Coordinates of C-alpha atoms in Angstrom, one line a residue:
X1 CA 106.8 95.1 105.1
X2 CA 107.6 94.8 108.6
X3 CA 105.2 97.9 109.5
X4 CA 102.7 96.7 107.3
X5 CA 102.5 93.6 109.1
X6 CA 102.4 95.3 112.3
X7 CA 99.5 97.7 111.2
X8 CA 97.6 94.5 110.4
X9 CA 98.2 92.7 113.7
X10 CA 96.5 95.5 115.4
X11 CA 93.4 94.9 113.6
X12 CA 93.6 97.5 111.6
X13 CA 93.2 97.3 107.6
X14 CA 95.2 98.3 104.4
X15 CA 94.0 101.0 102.5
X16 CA 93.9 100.8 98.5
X17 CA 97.1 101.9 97.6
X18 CA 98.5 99.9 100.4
X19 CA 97.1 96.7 99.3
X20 CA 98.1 97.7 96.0
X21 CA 101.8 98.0 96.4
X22 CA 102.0 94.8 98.8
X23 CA 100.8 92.9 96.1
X24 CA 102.8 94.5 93.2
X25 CA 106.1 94.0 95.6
X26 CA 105.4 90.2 96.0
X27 CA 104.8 89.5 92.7
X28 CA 107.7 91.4 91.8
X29 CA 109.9 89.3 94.1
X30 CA 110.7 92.3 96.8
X31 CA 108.8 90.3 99.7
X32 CA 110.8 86.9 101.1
X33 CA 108.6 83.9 101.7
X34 CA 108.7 84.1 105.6
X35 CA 107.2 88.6 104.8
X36 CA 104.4 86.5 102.1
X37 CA 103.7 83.8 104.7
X38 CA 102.8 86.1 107.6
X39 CA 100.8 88.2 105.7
X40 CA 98.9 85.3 103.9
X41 CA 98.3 84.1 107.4
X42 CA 96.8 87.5 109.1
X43 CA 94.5 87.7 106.1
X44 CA 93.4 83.9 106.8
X45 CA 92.5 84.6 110.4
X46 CA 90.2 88.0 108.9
X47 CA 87.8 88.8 106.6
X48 CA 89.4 91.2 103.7
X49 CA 88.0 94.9 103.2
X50 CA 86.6 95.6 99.8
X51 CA 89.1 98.5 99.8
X52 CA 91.8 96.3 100.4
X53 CA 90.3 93.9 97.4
X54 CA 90.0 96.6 95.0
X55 CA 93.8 97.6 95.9
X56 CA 94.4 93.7 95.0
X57 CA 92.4 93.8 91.9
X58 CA 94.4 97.1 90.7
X59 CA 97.8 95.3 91.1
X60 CA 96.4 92.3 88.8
X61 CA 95.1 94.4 86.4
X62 CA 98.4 96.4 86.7
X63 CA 100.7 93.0 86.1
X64 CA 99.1 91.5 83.4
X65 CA 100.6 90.9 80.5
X66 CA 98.7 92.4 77.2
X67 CA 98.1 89.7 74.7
X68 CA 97.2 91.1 70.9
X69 CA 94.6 88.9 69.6
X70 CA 94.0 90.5 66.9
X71 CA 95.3 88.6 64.2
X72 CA 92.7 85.7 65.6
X73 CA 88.7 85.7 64.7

């Protein structure tokens, strides 16, 4: 995480995959709240890359939690 944090504080963005696994990581509890809090910050003070927002949106879709339905209407 540390280099990630370090690529970001040199302006520089996170590619798809990147964004991907950070997310996956701290939702999976392998990031400690200070890693979460510095990278929550450097995204505050930036606007966030589509890339980097489709890399988010892959780790959601990639966490949820399938539901079967089908015995509803």
């Amino acid at each position: 995480m540390k280099e990630i944090l370090n690529h970001l504080l040199e302006h520089k963005t996170l590619s798809k995959e990147v964004a991907k696994q950070v997310l996956t990581d701290i939702a999976l509890g392998k990031i400690n709240n200070c890693q979460i809090t510095c990278f929550l910050t450097i995204f505050m003070m930036r606007s966030i890359t589509v890339e980097e927002l489709e890399g988010f949106r892959d780790a959601m879709l990639d966490l949820c939690i399938a539901t079967d339905l089908s015995a509803y209407n």
